[in-house]
Amino acid sequence: LQSSGSATLPSEPSLPSPKPPDALSTSRSSNVPRSRIRSGD
């Protein structure tokens, strides 16, 4: 449980962090959808 919770906690703040940089990448790579980047993360 602890491990799971720990992974979820950092996952939330981590999403918004890479979101801005990812958005730029997505804009450049119209071929790659946001969903794909998110999944890779």
Tab-separated table of C-alpha atoms in Angstrom:
chain	number	residue	atom	x	y	z
A	1	LEU	CA	0.000	0.000	0.000
A	2	GLN	CA	2.762	2.401	0.970
A	3	SER	CA	4.593	1.785	-2.296
A	4	SER	CA	1.398	2.296	-4.286
A	5	GLY	CA	0.521	5.512	-2.455
A	6	SER	CA	4.034	6.843	-2.854
A	7	ALA	CA	3.939	6.222	-6.592
A	8	THR	CA	0.576	7.953	-6.909
A	9	LEU	CA	1.607	11.024	-4.949
A	10	PRO	CA	4.628	11.908	-7.116
A	11	SER	CA	2.677	10.951	-10.210
A	12	GLU	CA	0.162	13.755	-9.656
A	13	PRO	CA	2.650	16.648	-9.334
A	14	SER	CA	4.847	15.078	-11.987
A	15	LEU	CA	2.069	15.330	-14.575
A	16	PRO	CA	1.735	19.140	-14.513
A	17	SER	CA	5.508	19.561	-14.399
A	18	PRO	CA	6.208	17.800	-17.720
A	19	LYS	CA	2.926	19.030	-19.144
A	20	PRO	CA	4.241	22.471	-20.244
A	21	PRO	CA	7.354	21.017	-21.932
A	22	ASP	CA	5.320	18.155	-23.379
A	23	ALA	CA	2.807	20.611	-24.813
A	24	LEU	CA	5.587	22.220	-26.843
A	25	SER	CA	6.783	18.844	-28.055
A	26	THR	CA	3.227	17.925	-29.022
A	27	SER	CA	2.791	21.168	-30.931
A	28	ARG	CA	5.962	20.374	-32.875
A	29	SER	CA	5.062	16.708	-33.375
A	30	SER	CA	1.469	16.835	-34.513
A	31	ASN	CA	1.828	13.134	-35.318
A	32	VAL	CA	2.278	12.223	-31.661
A	33	PRO	CA	-0.891	12.816	-29.586
A	34	ARG	CA	-0.813	13.953	-25.962
A	35	SER	CA	-2.225	10.564	-24.946
A	36	ARG	CA	0.819	8.780	-26.335
A	37	ILE	CA	3.267	11.047	-24.469
A	38	ARG	CA	1.312	10.668	-21.246
A	39	SER	CA	1.292	6.882	-21.605
A	40	GLY	CA	5.044	6.814	-22.188
A	41	ASP	CA	5.630	8.898	-19.128
